[in-house]
XYZ file of C-alpha atoms in Angstrom:
729
model
C 276.476 48.695 22.037
C 276.760 45.615 19.820
C 274.006 43.450 18.550
C 275.409 40.571 20.589
C 275.194 42.704 23.740
C 271.544 43.367 23.038
C 270.908 39.641 22.626
C 272.596 38.909 25.925
C 270.130 41.185 27.652
C 267.480 38.692 26.780
C 268.909 36.442 29.528
C 266.980 38.545 31.968
C 263.857 36.745 30.868
C 265.547 33.406 31.432
C 266.499 34.480 34.900
C 262.859 35.268 35.544
C 261.813 31.867 34.304
C 264.217 29.985 36.454
C 263.496 32.110 39.492
C 259.865 31.107 39.847
C 260.675 28.597 42.510
C 263.015 30.830 44.444
C 261.456 33.542 46.638
C 264.014 35.027 49.061
C 263.086 38.181 50.905
C 263.932 41.397 49.195
C 266.157 42.675 52.041
C 268.225 39.465 51.703
C 268.584 40.001 47.948
C 269.668 43.588 48.569
C 272.251 42.607 51.212
C 273.680 39.980 48.861
C 273.699 42.235 45.798
C 273.888 45.928 46.621
C 275.245 46.533 43.081
C 271.852 45.501 41.708
C 270.224 48.381 43.574
C 272.618 50.897 41.967
C 271.934 49.493 38.493
C 268.162 49.549 39.090
C 268.522 53.169 40.066
C 270.442 53.824 36.816
C 267.687 52.053 34.890
C 265.023 54.270 36.477
C 266.985 57.433 35.765
C 267.846 56.551 32.118
C 266.994 59.452 29.826
C 267.167 57.771 26.421
C 267.230 54.368 24.742
C 270.994 54.042 24.863
C 271.093 54.645 28.597
C 268.224 52.209 29.130
C 270.017 49.557 27.077
C 273.217 50.034 29.064
C 271.468 49.964 32.421
C 269.525 46.891 31.423
C 272.735 45.117 30.486
C 274.246 46.050 33.856
C 271.166 44.661 35.674
C 271.421 41.451 33.645
C 275.043 40.978 34.556
C 274.409 41.777 38.238
C 271.664 39.239 38.603
C 272.562 35.589 38.349
C 269.999 33.136 37.043
C 267.798 31.979 39.910
C 268.427 35.102 42.013
C 265.359 37.122 41.001
C 262.479 36.764 43.399
C 259.027 38.143 42.861
C 259.627 41.423 44.583
C 262.876 42.073 42.775
C 261.192 41.220 39.460
C 258.493 43.725 40.269
C 261.133 46.388 41.009
C 262.703 45.752 37.628
C 259.273 46.229 36.076
C 258.773 49.462 38.014
C 262.059 50.689 36.636
C 261.513 49.574 33.018
C 257.693 49.830 32.688
C 255.915 48.892 29.478
C 256.986 51.744 27.255
C 260.408 50.401 26.553
C 259.326 46.762 25.749
C 256.521 48.163 23.602
C 258.998 50.088 21.483
C 261.231 47.060 21.186
C 258.380 44.936 19.985
C 257.228 47.394 17.337
C 260.496 48.988 16.187
C 261.312 48.754 12.482
C 264.745 50.324 12.704
C 267.550 48.237 14.223
C 271.184 49.289 14.738
C 273.505 48.634 11.876
C 274.392 44.978 11.532
C 271.676 43.902 13.956
C 268.712 41.860 12.726
C 265.442 43.501 13.754
C 264.213 40.287 15.452
C 266.915 40.704 18.070
C 265.255 43.802 19.388
C 261.917 42.050 19.416
C 263.553 39.150 21.232
C 264.691 41.540 23.987
C 261.157 42.999 24.211
C 259.627 39.516 24.510
C 262.230 38.524 27.113
C 261.182 41.499 29.222
C 257.509 40.610 28.882
C 258.310 36.985 29.801
C 260.031 38.218 32.943
C 257.097 40.406 33.854
C 254.471 37.738 33.058
C 255.828 35.459 35.720
C 254.066 37.870 38.058
C 250.375 36.863 37.929
C 249.267 40.467 38.371
C 251.364 41.658 35.420
C 250.191 38.708 33.297
C 246.690 40.229 33.348
C 247.836 43.790 32.800
C 246.205 45.494 29.807
C 249.637 46.261 28.395
C 250.348 42.510 28.331
C 246.960 41.502 27.012
C 247.093 43.960 24.117
C 250.369 42.334 23.018
C 248.648 38.975 22.436
C 248.095 39.579 18.694
C 251.746 40.661 18.249
C 253.070 37.729 20.283
C 250.893 35.323 18.270
C 252.483 36.465 14.985
C 255.952 35.609 16.362
C 254.931 31.914 16.551
C 254.643 31.659 12.801
C 257.219 34.185 11.641
C 259.761 32.842 9.176
C 263.468 32.940 9.885
C 266.614 30.918 10.411
C 265.569 27.936 12.590
C 269.076 27.711 14.033
C 269.206 31.350 15.096
C 269.698 31.421 18.891
C 267.984 34.795 19.354
C 264.976 33.670 17.373
C 264.659 30.442 19.378
C 264.970 32.414 22.603
C 262.215 34.753 21.385
C 259.902 31.790 20.629
C 260.502 30.274 24.022
C 259.776 33.583 25.696
C 256.641 34.046 23.582
C 255.294 30.709 24.750
C 256.123 31.665 28.302
C 254.098 34.879 27.987
C 251.114 33.168 26.382
C 251.211 30.287 28.894
C 251.291 32.759 31.760
C 248.248 34.579 30.377
C 246.445 31.233 29.807
C 246.940 30.430 33.452
C 244.852 33.384 34.620
C 241.061 33.163 35.130
C 240.108 35.179 32.017
C 243.329 34.501 30.124
C 241.985 31.839 27.709
C 239.240 34.194 26.542
C 241.771 36.917 25.813
C 244.068 34.508 23.945
C 241.223 33.199 21.819
C 240.070 36.752 20.955
C 243.663 37.644 20.060
C 244.006 34.967 17.393
C 246.299 32.761 19.426
C 244.451 29.549 18.643
C 244.986 29.870 14.879
C 248.600 30.843 15.429
C 249.194 27.850 17.652
C 247.607 25.535 15.095
C 249.800 26.926 12.317
C 252.885 26.679 14.488
C 252.143 23.069 15.305
C 251.413 22.151 11.705
C 254.629 23.866 10.589
C 256.619 21.599 12.904
C 259.161 24.336 13.464
C 260.990 25.116 16.656
C 258.665 24.997 19.715
C 255.815 23.166 17.915
C 255.474 20.848 20.893
C 254.872 23.842 23.132
C 252.179 24.972 20.659
C 250.376 21.660 21.054
C 250.608 21.742 24.849
C 249.126 25.274 24.945
C 246.372 24.260 22.450
C 245.418 21.380 24.756
C 245.132 23.729 27.659
C 242.942 26.216 25.766
C 240.638 23.499 24.458
C 240.249 22.069 27.924
C 239.418 25.525 29.308
C 237.182 26.903 26.540
C 236.415 24.299 23.907
C 233.330 25.977 22.396
C 235.025 29.372 22.024
C 238.151 27.804 20.483
C 236.138 26.024 17.825
C 234.038 29.088 17.123
C 237.082 31.242 16.478
C 239.407 28.803 14.714
C 237.492 25.817 13.392
C 239.389 25.463 10.044
C 242.757 25.551 11.789
C 241.701 23.139 14.524
C 240.334 20.757 11.931
C 243.697 20.903 10.153
C 245.365 19.908 13.425
C 242.863 17.093 13.918
C 243.649 15.803 10.419
C 247.363 15.843 11.174
C 246.941 14.119 14.535
C 244.571 11.515 13.105
C 246.994 10.721 10.336
C 249.866 10.437 12.801
C 247.693 8.198 14.970
C 246.871 5.897 12.049
C 250.517 5.586 11.087
C 252.097 5.377 14.537
C 253.902 2.155 15.373
C 255.493 3.257 18.656
C 254.351 4.421 22.076
C 253.289 7.824 20.642
C 249.998 6.253 19.548
C 249.023 5.822 23.216
C 249.900 9.477 23.872
C 247.782 10.490 20.898
C 244.841 8.519 22.354
C 244.884 10.911 25.279
C 245.179 14.041 23.111
C 242.729 13.287 20.324
C 239.473 13.507 22.365
C 240.210 17.153 22.996
C 240.459 17.861 19.257
C 237.187 16.303 18.215
C 234.917 19.132 17.074
C 231.469 19.829 18.527
C 230.083 19.566 14.998
C 230.832 16.993 12.292
C 234.108 15.138 12.347
C 235.708 15.008 8.871
C 235.296 11.518 7.273
C 239.020 11.134 6.619
C 239.681 11.680 10.326
C 237.103 9.075 11.300
C 238.736 6.570 8.976
C 242.183 7.176 10.406
C 240.936 7.108 14.003
C 239.016 3.877 13.506
C 241.952 2.191 11.769
C 244.321 3.265 14.549
C 241.953 2.072 17.295
C 241.404 -1.240 15.510
C 245.133 -1.934 15.527
C 245.500 -0.959 19.171
C 242.509 -2.794 20.580
C 243.192 -5.832 18.455
C 246.516 -6.352 20.243
C 247.417 -7.629 23.680
C 247.800 -4.563 25.863
C 248.286 -3.535 29.413
C 245.574 -1.463 31.044
C 247.459 1.832 30.760
C 247.695 1.243 26.981
C 244.116 -0.004 26.506
C 242.252 2.522 28.676
C 243.028 5.664 26.661
C 241.936 3.824 23.521
C 238.627 2.845 25.080
C 238.074 6.463 26.171
C 238.823 7.711 22.676
C 236.445 5.178 21.220
C 233.733 6.274 23.729
C 234.256 9.914 22.759
C 233.732 8.979 19.091
C 230.672 6.965 19.946
C 229.275 9.918 21.876
C 229.959 12.322 19.020
C 229.138 10.171 16.006
C 227.167 7.152 17.150
C 228.211 4.267 14.941
C 228.864 6.402 11.820
C 232.613 6.247 12.380
C 232.635 2.460 12.124
C 232.790 1.102 8.557
C 230.089 -1.190 7.215
C 230.890 -4.783 6.388
C 232.687 -7.593 8.060
C 235.609 -5.552 9.398
C 233.271 -2.947 10.966
C 230.997 -5.543 12.606
C 234.012 -7.342 14.050
C 235.454 -4.101 15.348
C 232.159 -3.041 16.981
C 231.787 -6.477 18.566
C 235.331 -6.227 19.892
C 234.690 -2.759 21.308
C 231.539 -3.840 23.175
C 233.143 -7.064 24.330
C 236.151 -5.259 25.788
C 233.894 -2.687 27.423
C 231.791 -5.393 29.079
C 234.850 -7.222 30.344
C 236.261 -4.038 31.759
C 232.936 -3.233 33.532
C 232.753 -6.683 35.094
C 236.370 -6.602 36.221
C 235.904 -3.182 37.793
C 232.558 -3.781 39.514
C 232.614 -7.441 40.490
C 236.076 -7.600 42.067
C 236.000 -6.428 45.661
C 238.843 -4.508 47.183
C 239.983 -2.922 43.957
C 239.691 0.755 43.160
C 237.258 1.450 40.335
C 238.699 3.565 37.543
C 235.530 5.556 37.124
C 236.584 7.465 34.027
C 237.410 4.243 32.193
C 234.247 2.417 33.298
C 232.119 5.399 32.273
C 233.717 5.278 28.847
C 232.895 1.583 28.719
C 229.266 2.428 29.574
C 229.142 4.649 26.459
C 230.463 1.755 24.333
C 227.873 -0.598 25.860
C 225.179 1.893 25.018
C 226.374 1.903 21.426
C 226.137 -1.894 21.484
C 222.562 -1.715 22.826
C 221.575 0.682 20.030
C 223.083 -1.506 17.341
C 221.615 -4.731 18.745
C 218.135 -3.234 18.687
C 218.444 -1.576 15.270
C 216.370 -3.438 12.707
C 217.639 -1.752 9.536
C 221.215 -1.042 8.454
C 222.718 -2.459 11.625
C 226.452 -3.088 11.615
C 225.894 -6.403 13.407
C 224.595 -9.708 12.126
C 222.015 -11.642 14.093
C 224.495 -14.186 15.620
C 226.688 -11.250 16.748
C 223.690 -9.535 18.298
C 222.729 -12.625 20.250
C 226.264 -13.050 21.514
C 226.649 -9.370 22.480
C 223.286 -9.264 24.298
C 224.439 -12.208 26.396
C 227.738 -10.496 27.193
C 226.040 -7.162 27.966
C 223.536 -8.917 30.224
C 226.439 -10.094 32.422
C 227.911 -6.566 32.527
C 224.478 -5.091 33.437
C 224.303 -7.662 36.207
C 227.536 -6.218 37.538
C 226.095 -2.722 37.339
C 223.038 -3.786 39.315
C 225.273 -5.414 41.917
C 227.218 -2.188 42.238
C 224.105 -0.037 42.585
C 222.717 -2.360 45.298
C 225.704 -1.414 47.423
C 225.444 2.366 46.919
C 224.575 4.112 50.192
C 222.897 7.526 50.639
C 226.280 9.187 50.975
C 227.254 8.199 47.448
C 224.022 9.000 45.621
C 225.262 12.352 44.362
C 228.470 10.993 42.879
C 228.706 11.295 39.070
C 229.729 7.630 38.671
C 226.508 6.489 40.284
C 224.646 8.699 37.820
C 226.555 7.160 34.921
C 225.725 3.639 36.216
C 222.042 4.487 36.453
C 222.180 5.821 32.950
C 223.491 2.626 31.385
C 220.997 0.571 33.378
C 218.246 2.871 32.054
C 219.449 2.374 28.535
C 219.337 -1.434 29.008
C 215.878 -1.371 30.576
C 214.533 0.734 27.733
C 215.123 -2.278 25.451
C 215.178 -5.324 27.724
C 213.274 -6.004 30.950
C 212.641 -9.767 30.694
C 216.156 -10.771 31.659
C 217.523 -10.062 35.111
C 213.912 -9.446 36.247
C 214.519 -10.567 39.816
C 217.570 -8.351 40.195
C 215.804 -5.376 38.586
C 212.808 -5.728 40.916
C 215.097 -5.836 43.918
C 216.768 -2.629 42.709
C 213.548 -0.714 41.940
C 213.155 0.821 45.437
C 216.647 2.266 45.183
C 215.997 3.609 41.682
C 212.795 5.347 42.792
C 214.518 6.899 45.819
C 217.526 7.919 43.706
C 215.339 9.492 40.985
C 213.335 11.332 43.654
C 216.449 12.647 45.376
C 217.848 14.096 42.157
C 214.475 15.413 41.037
C 214.109 17.312 44.294
C 217.594 18.759 43.810
C 217.354 19.502 40.118
C 220.349 21.862 39.960
C 222.599 19.216 41.416
C 221.214 16.706 38.941
C 222.214 18.974 36.038
C 225.635 19.393 37.602
C 225.954 15.629 37.852
C 225.294 15.344 34.170
C 228.132 17.792 33.555
C 230.442 15.827 35.850
C 229.609 12.561 34.078
C 230.494 14.212 30.790
C 233.751 15.464 32.248
C 234.439 12.052 33.674
C 235.040 10.390 30.369
C 233.015 11.470 27.379
C 233.440 15.124 26.569
C 235.951 17.642 27.846
C 233.315 20.315 28.407
C 229.664 20.486 27.519
C 227.591 17.290 27.501
C 225.623 16.432 24.441
C 221.942 15.790 24.083
C 222.437 12.164 24.948
C 223.383 13.016 28.502
C 220.192 14.502 29.960
C 220.501 16.182 33.323
C 217.988 14.253 35.381
C 218.004 10.625 36.427
C 214.234 10.208 36.079
C 214.307 10.834 32.357
C 216.899 8.042 32.002
C 214.558 5.614 33.709
C 211.280 6.511 32.011
C 211.511 4.077 29.037
C 212.305 1.125 31.326
C 209.553 2.036 33.764
C 207.143 2.228 30.861
C 207.854 -1.423 30.145
C 207.786 -2.431 33.808
C 204.417 -0.849 34.547
C 202.828 -3.425 32.218
C 204.014 -6.276 34.473
C 202.218 -6.952 37.747
C 205.221 -7.485 40.017
C 207.366 -4.473 39.002
C 204.248 -2.267 38.812
C 203.278 -3.053 42.392
C 206.783 -2.200 43.575
C 206.756 1.101 41.685
C 203.362 2.005 43.125
C 204.389 1.034 46.654
C 207.559 3.192 46.423
C 205.566 6.248 45.274
C 206.732 6.285 41.654
C 203.319 7.442 40.228
C 203.222 10.507 42.460
C 206.822 11.306 41.530
C 206.013 10.895 37.827
C 203.052 13.227 38.112
C 205.201 15.924 39.741
C 207.858 15.386 37.123
C 205.365 15.601 34.252
C 203.896 18.852 35.600
C 207.384 20.327 36.077
C 208.457 19.374 32.558
C 205.176 20.590 31.153
C 205.885 24.055 32.490
C 208.931 24.202 30.193
C 206.573 23.897 27.170
C 203.952 26.309 28.387
C 203.374 29.819 26.929
C 206.088 32.229 27.983
C 208.857 29.671 27.402
C 210.757 29.450 24.159
C 210.034 25.844 23.089
C 212.324 26.164 20.085
C 215.388 25.956 22.351
C 214.173 22.968 24.315
C 215.995 19.686 23.624
C 213.923 16.973 21.948
C 214.399 14.891 25.124
C 211.914 17.080 26.997
C 209.058 16.289 24.640
C 210.083 12.647 24.377
C 210.081 12.478 28.172
C 206.573 13.926 28.319
C 205.342 11.381 25.803
C 206.942 8.509 27.738
C 205.305 9.757 30.945
C 201.944 9.683 29.118
C 202.628 6.026 28.093
C 203.341 5.112 31.726
C 200.119 6.807 32.865
C 198.209 5.025 30.129
C 199.557 1.695 31.443
C 198.404 2.643 34.960
C 194.946 3.720 33.738
C 194.470 0.290 32.171
C 196.132 -1.894 34.808
C 195.540 0.069 38.020
C 192.364 2.135 37.595
C 191.809 2.257 41.360
C 195.059 4.138 41.775
C 193.890 6.803 39.351
C 190.710 7.303 41.281
C 192.166 7.499 44.761
C 195.518 9.268 44.300
C 195.076 13.068 44.338
C 198.089 13.594 42.108
C 196.080 12.302 39.148
C 193.408 14.904 39.713
C 196.091 17.574 39.388
C 197.384 15.821 36.288
C 193.852 15.733 34.772
C 193.428 19.481 35.355
C 196.742 20.178 33.566
C 195.741 17.999 30.640
C 192.394 19.789 30.287
C 193.868 23.261 30.367
C 196.790 22.426 28.066
C 195.289 20.470 25.184
C 193.356 23.314 23.481
C 196.554 25.267 22.821
C 198.618 22.141 22.113
C 196.505 20.859 19.200
C 196.952 24.195 17.418
C 200.765 24.041 17.508
C 202.638 22.851 14.444
C 204.941 19.872 14.807
C 203.538 18.730 18.176
C 200.822 16.402 16.996
C 202.288 13.308 18.596
C 202.466 14.933 21.974
C 198.887 16.232 21.497
C 197.770 12.704 20.707
C 199.302 11.415 23.934
C 197.729 14.174 26.007
C 194.328 13.812 24.382
C 194.196 10.002 24.686
C 195.468 10.000 28.241
C 192.995 12.711 29.239
C 190.043 10.868 27.659
C 190.898 7.608 29.410
C 191.351 9.373 32.776
C 188.060 11.315 32.245
C 186.258 7.991 32.011
C 187.601 7.032 35.476
C 187.179 10.519 37.022
C 183.789 11.268 35.458
C 182.213 12.169 38.823
C 184.846 14.865 39.459
C 183.368 18.390 39.649
C 186.041 19.497 37.171
C 184.436 17.340 34.465
C 180.883 18.498 34.919
C 180.747 20.838 31.927
C 183.204 23.380 33.280
C 184.915 25.677 30.771
C 188.135 23.697 31.149
C 186.422 20.365 30.504
C 184.519 21.757 27.483
C 187.731 23.140 26.072
C 189.475 19.827 26.556
C 186.816 17.717 24.828
C 186.580 20.292 22.009
C 190.299 19.978 21.419
C 190.084 16.111 21.662
C 187.310 16.174 19.019
C 189.588 18.329 16.859
C 192.402 15.762 17.167
C 190.145 12.796 16.423
C 188.173 14.419 13.607
C 191.036 15.810 11.569
C 192.896 12.518 11.043
C 191.225 11.540 7.767
C 189.999 13.336 4.643
C 188.352 12.446 1.315
C 190.948 12.280 -1.463
C 190.145 12.162 -5.144
C 191.684 9.364 -7.170
C 192.574 9.615 -10.868
C 190.188 7.697 -13.101
C 187.521 7.290 -10.457
C 184.372 9.213 -9.740
C 184.453 8.388 -6.027
C 187.023 9.636 -3.550
C 188.802 7.431 -1.020
C 189.387 7.845 2.705
C 193.011 8.998 3.244
C 195.154 10.313 6.046
C 195.447 14.043 6.508
C 198.864 15.424 5.511
C 199.770 16.253 9.171
C 198.916 12.717 10.294
C 200.348 10.800 7.340
C 204.035 11.019 8.190
C 203.639 9.908 11.817
C 200.603 7.610 11.575
C 202.734 4.549 12.494
C 203.372 6.153 15.894
C 199.948 7.788 16.093
C 197.386 5.164 15.063
C 197.303 3.178 18.298
C 196.714 6.365 20.267
C 194.017 7.491 17.825
C 192.057 4.229 18.040
C 192.418 4.231 21.848
C 191.283 7.851 21.910
C 188.153 7.041 19.825
C 187.349 4.192 22.200
C 187.872 6.373 25.280
C 185.699 9.183 23.841
C 182.970 6.637 23.189
C 183.177 5.528 26.812
C 182.915 9.107 28.107
C 179.695 9.953 26.252
C 177.211 8.035 28.517
C 179.110 9.199 31.641
C 178.991 12.935 30.866
C 175.496 14.027 29.836
C 176.690 17.379 28.519
C 179.215 15.810 26.126
C 176.776 14.675 23.357
C 175.226 18.159 22.893
C 178.735 19.646 22.886
C 179.798 17.223 20.165
C 176.699 18.097 18.184
C 177.557 21.799 18.397
C 181.024 21.025 17.086
C 179.337 19.348 14.099
C 181.629 16.319 14.399
C 178.896 13.690 13.931
C 177.438 15.484 10.917
C 180.861 15.990 9.322
C 181.837 12.379 10.041
C 178.736 11.070 8.245
C 179.373 13.524 5.387
C 182.946 12.245 5.090
C 181.798 8.614 4.988
C 179.170 9.398 2.450
C 181.662 11.045 0.105
C 184.171 8.208 -0.087
C 184.081 4.657 -1.363
C 183.137 2.240 1.420
C 185.846 -0.128 0.101
C 188.475 2.475 0.999
C 187.511 2.435 4.714
C 189.155 -0.360 6.632
C 186.976 -2.461 8.982
C 188.765 -1.119 12.095
C 187.955 2.452 11.012
C 184.338 1.527 10.432
C 184.155 0.053 13.932
C 185.738 3.109 15.533
C 183.453 5.535 13.735
C 180.365 3.420 14.495
C 181.229 3.274 18.196
C 181.285 7.081 18.511
C 178.160 7.674 16.380
C 176.125 5.034 18.223
C 176.939 6.417 21.663
C 176.170 9.988 20.589
C 172.881 8.879 19.036
C 171.901 6.932 22.135
C 172.745 9.759 24.497
C 170.876 12.596 22.796
C 167.726 12.891 20.711
C 169.016 15.949 18.867
C 172.059 14.002 17.819
C 169.879 11.277 16.354
C 167.823 13.850 14.419
C 170.949 15.553 13.073
C 172.357 12.223 11.963
C 169.138 11.332 10.146
C 169.209 14.670 8.341
C 172.775 13.830 7.237
C 171.589 10.566 5.642
C 172.868 8.603 8.632
C 170.658 5.572 8.052
C 171.721 5.251 4.431
C 175.390 5.666 5.311
C 175.065 3.075 8.091
C 173.507 0.679 5.613
C 176.378 1.198 3.106
C 178.992 0.513 5.757
C 177.015 -2.334 7.406
C 176.899 -0.423 10.685
C 174.021 -2.493 12.084
C 174.098 -0.966 15.560
C 173.964 2.585 14.192
C 171.262 1.733 11.699
C 169.115 0.227 14.415
C 169.710 3.220 16.756
C 168.720 5.713 14.130
C 165.605 3.791 13.212
C 164.276 4.225 16.755
C 162.305 7.345 17.765
């Protein structure tokens, strides 16, 4: 048998490929080709390699391309089995004058024929060939050799068939196929376009696993695609726009890739384009914004102009899509535009190192205001049947991002929409699993091919919290929120989120957004305590909230890195305790004593005496834990001091408890050890407020303060009220 005869046997695989759409019944095939049955019998009865080769050639000649149906293909497999192809793939001894790759080509052709059967594509004997097949993609050889080209085509057919099975991508990734495909594509040899197509499919199916197994190779492909994109002058640049989002890594994108991608997008978006050309570019830009923020946009005039162009185009697209009636909304494109608008909002509100100049910010805010108006108009028309659609979620998200920074404009429209927003948030909160799934669907809609990033939280309420925090300060919006039941919803949400941070849960794996959400809830409750105290007293949900705050603070103040959340909880609890002072839970119960002890710990540890070089007297300074976050903490601290002062006369047991904690004594000791000039007037006022109320409330407190040189200290700091109080019996 000649080498050419062996190569011709490879046409069996081609017959299998072309037969996939042709499924005649087996009895029909037999009646048309009884010779095939005799040859299949000979193939089954073959006793050695030569007889198997001969029978296989006879089968190949008896079957015309397109005549093999699934059942006949399976009968060929039953006759051949895996042993023979296995030997062909691994043999190192070829007949004289026959290149060894010809035998491998025949083995791959047989596998390609078998893999067109989905059951055989998942057979262990196919799956364990994945590493061998992957090496064929990058093997060197004559690029014009027909047998080699046939083998490469058949290899791609095998790998593609495996990839199409439910667990196939995982097997391919584990078998090293991703790296092999990357190298095959970068080599630009025969079949490199098939390598790219299969890579796209694997990344779409299992992005995280692909990057984990083959990050260096995938980054090399990204560099090549980015460079091609930057240089492209023909229609290929639009095709690359669609491919590139799949190749952006879950970690850092190489700087050279960002430069090429930005340059390519700038050329595309700066030209007059049809929608089919512009939309993929907007989606690629949105993916970059999601992954890198504004870091991929260069500083300077060119970068600011490009960013302004991006946001402008996004706003125009949103208005065209949402304001025009009777047109189908391209939800994936509009969602991408939302991401670009969010980038614009972030840059317009950034005070330092913003890419935009003030005139550009003013112009973009005006443009974005019109686009947000279109979003509000769209949401006003959303009925109950559409509330679980991912595009509605995406629209609520961009509105939430806008309201987090701007509530004065479009106030009337926002107020009209508030009832819907409360109902929408409540619906998704009550169906939390569906809310998380919506977040995934939004990500799949336009931003990320698989897993959403931390900027796409899974519940609608968290998106709205910053805006509601601003709105609860204003009378009109606050009344609407209260009427629609938002406070009760927020209490339930806070308690549910708090459970995630409680003992027994691993807080190290929680996203930062959970703690930020809890802090924002506290800010909303603080607004309600100040502006709607009657609500706090009459709504039972706030009693439950108070109980949670009391039981949680003692452990929270001891935890490293959570001081800001502890400050929010302590201050909110102190202010609520002043309103709920008649509650049985606050009458010296273990929970209330634990809470106020923890609050004292938070308030008392903020400042220390610090020695200064060249001076005999220390100065009042912030404690190390407080120093780095004092800008965010100080307002809460002063409010907490004021609230504690207000609680003392309302809770008779509190002054003795404070005395046992030694806070008043240690506070006077601290003031006596530092220079009065180092204590700011607002600190003096805060300290005096607490000391005066404690002294007035309890005789033992007054005596302890006198023993701690309280009158002298009060005189030094000009605390007239304290000095007078301590001078009385």
